[in-house]
Structures are given as C-alpha cells and as structure tokens.
Short mmCIF file of C-alpha atoms and ligand atoms in Angstrom, two decimals:
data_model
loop_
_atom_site.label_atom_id
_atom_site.label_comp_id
_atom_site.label_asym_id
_atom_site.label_seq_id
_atom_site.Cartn_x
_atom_site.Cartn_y
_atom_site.Cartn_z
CA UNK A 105 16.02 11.53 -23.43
CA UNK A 106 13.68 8.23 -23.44
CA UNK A 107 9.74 8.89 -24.56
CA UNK A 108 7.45 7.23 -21.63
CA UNK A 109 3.68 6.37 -22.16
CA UNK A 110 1.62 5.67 -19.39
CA UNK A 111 -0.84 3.35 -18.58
CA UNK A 112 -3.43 4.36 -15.96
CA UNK A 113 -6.78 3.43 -14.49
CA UNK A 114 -7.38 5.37 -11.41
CA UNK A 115 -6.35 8.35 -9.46
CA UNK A 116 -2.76 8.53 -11.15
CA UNK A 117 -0.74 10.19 -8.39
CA UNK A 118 2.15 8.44 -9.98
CA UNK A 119 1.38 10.11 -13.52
CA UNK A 120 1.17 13.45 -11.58
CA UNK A 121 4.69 12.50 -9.64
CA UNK A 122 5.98 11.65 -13.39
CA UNK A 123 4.71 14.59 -15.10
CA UNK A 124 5.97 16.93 -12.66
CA UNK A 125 9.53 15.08 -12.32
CA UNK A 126 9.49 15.55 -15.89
CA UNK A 127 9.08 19.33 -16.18
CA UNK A 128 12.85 19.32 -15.20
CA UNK A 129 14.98 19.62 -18.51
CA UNK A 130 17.54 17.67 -16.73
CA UNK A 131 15.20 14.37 -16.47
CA UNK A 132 16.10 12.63 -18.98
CA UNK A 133 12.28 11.13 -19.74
CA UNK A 134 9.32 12.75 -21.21
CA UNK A 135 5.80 11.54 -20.91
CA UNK A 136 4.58 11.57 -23.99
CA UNK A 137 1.18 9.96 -23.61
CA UNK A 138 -1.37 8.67 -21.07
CA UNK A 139 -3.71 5.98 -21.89
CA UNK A 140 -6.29 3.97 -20.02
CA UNK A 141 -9.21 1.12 -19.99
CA UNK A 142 -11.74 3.87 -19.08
CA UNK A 143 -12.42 7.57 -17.66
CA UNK A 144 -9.54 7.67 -14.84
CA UNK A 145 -9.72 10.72 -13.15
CA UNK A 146 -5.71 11.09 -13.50
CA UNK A 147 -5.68 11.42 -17.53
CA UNK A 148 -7.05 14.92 -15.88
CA UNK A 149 -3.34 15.21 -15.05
CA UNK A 150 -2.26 14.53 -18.55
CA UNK A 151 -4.52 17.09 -19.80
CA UNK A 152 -3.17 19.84 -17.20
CA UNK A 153 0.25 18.82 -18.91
CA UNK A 154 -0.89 19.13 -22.17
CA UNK A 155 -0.15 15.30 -23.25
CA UNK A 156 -1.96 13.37 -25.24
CA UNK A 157 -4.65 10.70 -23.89
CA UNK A 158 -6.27 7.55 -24.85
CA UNK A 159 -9.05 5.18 -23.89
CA UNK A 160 -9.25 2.15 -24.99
CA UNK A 161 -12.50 0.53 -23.26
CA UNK A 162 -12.11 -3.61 -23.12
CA UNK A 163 -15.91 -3.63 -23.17
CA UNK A 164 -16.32 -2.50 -26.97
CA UNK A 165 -14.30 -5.92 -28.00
CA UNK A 166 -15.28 -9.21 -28.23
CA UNK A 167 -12.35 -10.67 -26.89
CA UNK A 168 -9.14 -9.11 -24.74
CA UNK A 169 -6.89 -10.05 -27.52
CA UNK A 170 -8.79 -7.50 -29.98
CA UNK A 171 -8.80 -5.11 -27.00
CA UNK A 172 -5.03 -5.12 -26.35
CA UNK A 173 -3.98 -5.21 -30.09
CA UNK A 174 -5.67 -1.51 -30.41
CA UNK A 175 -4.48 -0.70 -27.28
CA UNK A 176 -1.23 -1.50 -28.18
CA UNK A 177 -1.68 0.26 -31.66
CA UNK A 178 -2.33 3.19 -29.47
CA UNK A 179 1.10 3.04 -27.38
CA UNK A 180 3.28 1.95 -30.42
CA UNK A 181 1.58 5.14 -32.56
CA UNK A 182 3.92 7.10 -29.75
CA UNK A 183 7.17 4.97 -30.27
CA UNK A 184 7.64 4.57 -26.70
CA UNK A 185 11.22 3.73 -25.47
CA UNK A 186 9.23 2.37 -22.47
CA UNK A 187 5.88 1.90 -21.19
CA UNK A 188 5.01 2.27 -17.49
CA UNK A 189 2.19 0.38 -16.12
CA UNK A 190 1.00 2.95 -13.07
CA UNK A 191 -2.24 1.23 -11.68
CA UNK A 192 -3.44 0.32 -14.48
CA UNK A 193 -5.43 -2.50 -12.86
CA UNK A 194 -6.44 -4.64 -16.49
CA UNK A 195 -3.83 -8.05 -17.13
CA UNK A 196 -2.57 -7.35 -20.49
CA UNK A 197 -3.00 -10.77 -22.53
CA UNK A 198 0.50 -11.99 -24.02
CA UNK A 199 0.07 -10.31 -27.43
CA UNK A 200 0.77 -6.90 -26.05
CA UNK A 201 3.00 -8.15 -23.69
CA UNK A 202 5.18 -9.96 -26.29
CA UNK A 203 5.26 -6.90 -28.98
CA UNK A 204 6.80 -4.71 -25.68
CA UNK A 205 8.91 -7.21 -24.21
CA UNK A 206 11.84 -5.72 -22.55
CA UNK A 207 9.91 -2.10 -22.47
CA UNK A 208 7.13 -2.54 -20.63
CA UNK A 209 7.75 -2.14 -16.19
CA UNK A 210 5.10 -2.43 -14.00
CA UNK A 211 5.04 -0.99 -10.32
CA UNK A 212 3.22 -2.93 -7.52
CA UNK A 213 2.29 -1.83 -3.88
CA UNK A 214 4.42 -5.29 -2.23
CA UNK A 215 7.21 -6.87 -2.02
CA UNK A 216 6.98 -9.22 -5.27
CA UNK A 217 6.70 -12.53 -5.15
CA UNK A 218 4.15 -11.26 -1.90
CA UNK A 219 0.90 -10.36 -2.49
CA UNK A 220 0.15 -10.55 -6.35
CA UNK A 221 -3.20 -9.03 -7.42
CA UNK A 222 -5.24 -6.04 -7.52
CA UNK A 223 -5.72 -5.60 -3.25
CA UNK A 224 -1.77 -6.42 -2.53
CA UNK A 225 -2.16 -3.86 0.15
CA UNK A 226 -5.13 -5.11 2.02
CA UNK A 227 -3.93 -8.76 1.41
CA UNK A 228 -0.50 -7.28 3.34
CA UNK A 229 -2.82 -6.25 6.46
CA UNK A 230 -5.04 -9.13 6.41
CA UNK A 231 -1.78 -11.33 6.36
CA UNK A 232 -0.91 -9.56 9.62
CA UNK A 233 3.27 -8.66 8.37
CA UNK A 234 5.20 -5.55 9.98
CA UNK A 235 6.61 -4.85 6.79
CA UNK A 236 5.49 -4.40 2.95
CA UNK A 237 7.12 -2.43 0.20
CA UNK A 238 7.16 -1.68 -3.19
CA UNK A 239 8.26 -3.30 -6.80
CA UNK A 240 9.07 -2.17 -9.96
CA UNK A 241 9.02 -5.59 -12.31
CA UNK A 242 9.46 -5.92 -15.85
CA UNK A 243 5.76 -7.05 -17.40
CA UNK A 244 5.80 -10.92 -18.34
CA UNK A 245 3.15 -12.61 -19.49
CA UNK A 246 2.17 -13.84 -15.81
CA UNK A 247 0.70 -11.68 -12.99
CA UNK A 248 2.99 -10.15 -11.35
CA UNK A 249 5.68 -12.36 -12.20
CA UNK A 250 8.52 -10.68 -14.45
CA UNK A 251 11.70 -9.73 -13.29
CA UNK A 252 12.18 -7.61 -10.56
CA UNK A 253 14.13 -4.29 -10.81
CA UNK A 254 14.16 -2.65 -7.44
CA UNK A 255 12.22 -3.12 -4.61
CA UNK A 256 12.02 -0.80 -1.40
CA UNK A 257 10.53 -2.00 1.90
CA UNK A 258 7.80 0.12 3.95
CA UNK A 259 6.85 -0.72 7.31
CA UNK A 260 3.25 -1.59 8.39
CA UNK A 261 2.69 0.80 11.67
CA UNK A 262 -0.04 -0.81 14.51
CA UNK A 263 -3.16 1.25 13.38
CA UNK A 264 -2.54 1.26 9.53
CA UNK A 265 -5.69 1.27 7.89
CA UNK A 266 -5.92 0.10 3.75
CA UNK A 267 -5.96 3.56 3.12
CA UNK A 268 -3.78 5.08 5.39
CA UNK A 269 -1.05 2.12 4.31
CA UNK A 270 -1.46 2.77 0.48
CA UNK A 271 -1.15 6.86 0.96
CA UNK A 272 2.55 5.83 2.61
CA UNK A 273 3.29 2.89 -0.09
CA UNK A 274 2.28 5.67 -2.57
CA UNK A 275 4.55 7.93 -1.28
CA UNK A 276 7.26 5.56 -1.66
CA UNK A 277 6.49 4.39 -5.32
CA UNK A 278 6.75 7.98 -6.35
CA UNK A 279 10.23 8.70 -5.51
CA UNK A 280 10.93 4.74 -6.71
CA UNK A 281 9.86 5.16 -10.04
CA UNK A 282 10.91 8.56 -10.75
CA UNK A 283 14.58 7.03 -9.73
CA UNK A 284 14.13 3.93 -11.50
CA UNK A 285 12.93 5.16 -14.82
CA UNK A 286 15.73 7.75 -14.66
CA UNK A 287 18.32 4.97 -13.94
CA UNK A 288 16.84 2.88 -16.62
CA UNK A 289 17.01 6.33 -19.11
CA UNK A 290 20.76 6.83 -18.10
CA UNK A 291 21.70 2.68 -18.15
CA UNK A 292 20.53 2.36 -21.60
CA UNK A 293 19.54 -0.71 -20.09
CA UNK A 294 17.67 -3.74 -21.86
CA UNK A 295 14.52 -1.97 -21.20
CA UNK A 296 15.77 0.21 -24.26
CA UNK A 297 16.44 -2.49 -26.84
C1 GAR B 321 -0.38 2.18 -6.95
O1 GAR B 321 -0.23 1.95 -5.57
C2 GAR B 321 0.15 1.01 -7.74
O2 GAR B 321 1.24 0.39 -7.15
C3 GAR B 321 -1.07 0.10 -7.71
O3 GAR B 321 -2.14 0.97 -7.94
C4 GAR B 321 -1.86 2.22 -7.33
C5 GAR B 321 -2.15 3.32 -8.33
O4 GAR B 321 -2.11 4.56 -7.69
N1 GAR B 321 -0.95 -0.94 -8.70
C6 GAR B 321 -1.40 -2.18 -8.50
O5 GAR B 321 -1.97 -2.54 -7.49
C7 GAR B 321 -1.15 -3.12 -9.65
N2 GAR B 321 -1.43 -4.46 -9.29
P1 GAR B 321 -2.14 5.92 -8.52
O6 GAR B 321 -3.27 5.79 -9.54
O7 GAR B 321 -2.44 6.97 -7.48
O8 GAR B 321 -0.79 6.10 -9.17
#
C-alpha cells in the first residue's frame, strides 16, 4: 500500500475518482491528504472522505520559493510515497520539485509534448486536430516537460465545444490515473525511491 497526497485547485473530479477507487481494500493506494493554492471546491471531496486538507495560499509569501517550501512542508508532514498533481494549475518552482524528484506525476489534458499550459484543451480546438489525449508525466522542473508515463489518445468529435471536450478528456484521465498510480503502487517503480 503506497500513501498518495493530492494536489488540487479546482473542481477535483479526479480526487473524487481517486478517493472512491480507493475505498476498495484491494487498491493498493490510499489518499492520505489533499492540499491546494486556495478554496477548491474539490477539498469538499476530501472532507466527505474524511482526509485531511491544506491550503497553502501563494499570495501570503513574498516570493514562490517561500510559498512552495511550506507547501512542501505540508506534503512531506504526510510522508507521501507519491504526490499527484490533479489540476493543480500553480508551476511549482524547482525547490519543491527537486526535494520530490522521482515522486511527484502530473496529469495533463494532451498529448505531451502538444499543448503545454493551463488551456491545453482549448489550444487542441483552436489548433483545429481530430485527436487529443491525455498524459501522465513525471514533474521536472520545466512545464510540462518530465518524462512521460502513459499517454491515451481521445478523439476531437465535429461539434466539441471546450467544455464538452474536457468532460470526455476527464473521463479518460480518471480511469488513466487510477490505472497508472496502481501500476506504479504494484511496480515499485522509481516513483517509489
Ligand atoms: C484535468 O483535466 C487536468 O488534466 C487539468 O485540469 C483538470 C482538472 O480537473 N490539468 C491541467 O490542465 C494541468 N496543466 P479536475 O479538477 O476535475 O480533476
């Protein structure tokens, strides 16, 4: 069994996916906190579960490096084995990336090295491609750069709206990362140095 925290900053369907993937006995992960840059309406997911929470707000530093080191005091006070980035939508500077090197996986709504950033999907339609996908990446100290684990592709359907494209991608990246972390639990992979 491999302890998970969870970074969020929005709706957190993929928390919710996690949490309830996680109820099973036989999963061999357990979320054992959620944190985020601000009041995300999914660490209302975490609560339902009874898991612990944090916010850390970048606002009340004076620079992102002070920011990330207590966010990162904050994930390491749960020992992680691995730390999910699931929309949380803040780059991490390279102090808390370096301190969870080889723990820390990201997943992004493209097909990596496609449409980096924080509107990948409405880049994808604006690009005018029939097909986009999902990553999970190991977190470098780039954007969107680290090493990819698994990717899956999802097909852009004439009439796809932003929204109407992410609620598919989404639907997608929930089975993907339940897999993935449970592969990467099983592996013992280098994501549990
Ligand atoms: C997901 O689609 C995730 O891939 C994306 O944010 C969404 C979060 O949804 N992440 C990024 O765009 C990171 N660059 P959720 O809050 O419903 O899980």
């Amino acid at each position: 069994m491999i302890s998970v925290v969870v970074l969020i900053s929005g709706s957190g369907s993929n928390l919710l996916s996690l949490l309830k993937k996680s109820e099973n006995p036989l999963y061999p992960a357990k979320i054992v906190a959620v944190g985020s840059d601000l009041d995300a309406p999914g660490l209302e997911h975490a609560e339902l579960y009874e898991v612990d929470t944090f916010v850390v707000r970048p606002e009340l530093f004076s620079s992102k490096e002070d920011w990330a080191k207590t966010l990162l005091a904050n994930v390491q006070h749960h020992q992680p084995d691995l730390v999910v980035l699931a929309g949380f939508m803040k780059i991490l500077p390279a102090n808390f990336v370096s301190a969870l090197k080889g723990k820390l996986i990201n997943i992004h709504p493209s097909l990596l090295p496609d449409f980096k950033g924080a509107h990948a999907v409405r880049d994808a339609l604006a690009a005018g491609v029939t097909k986009t996908g999902v990553t999970i990446h190991y977190v470098d100290e780039g954007v969107d750069t680290g090493e990819i684990i698994v990717q899956t592709e999802v097909d852009i359907e004439p009439g796809d709206t932003e929204s109407i494209l992410h609620e598919r991608i989404k639907s997608v990246e929930h089975e993907l990362l339940g897999s993935t972390i449970e592969q990467l639990a099983y592996k013992q992979k280098p994501v549990l140095r």
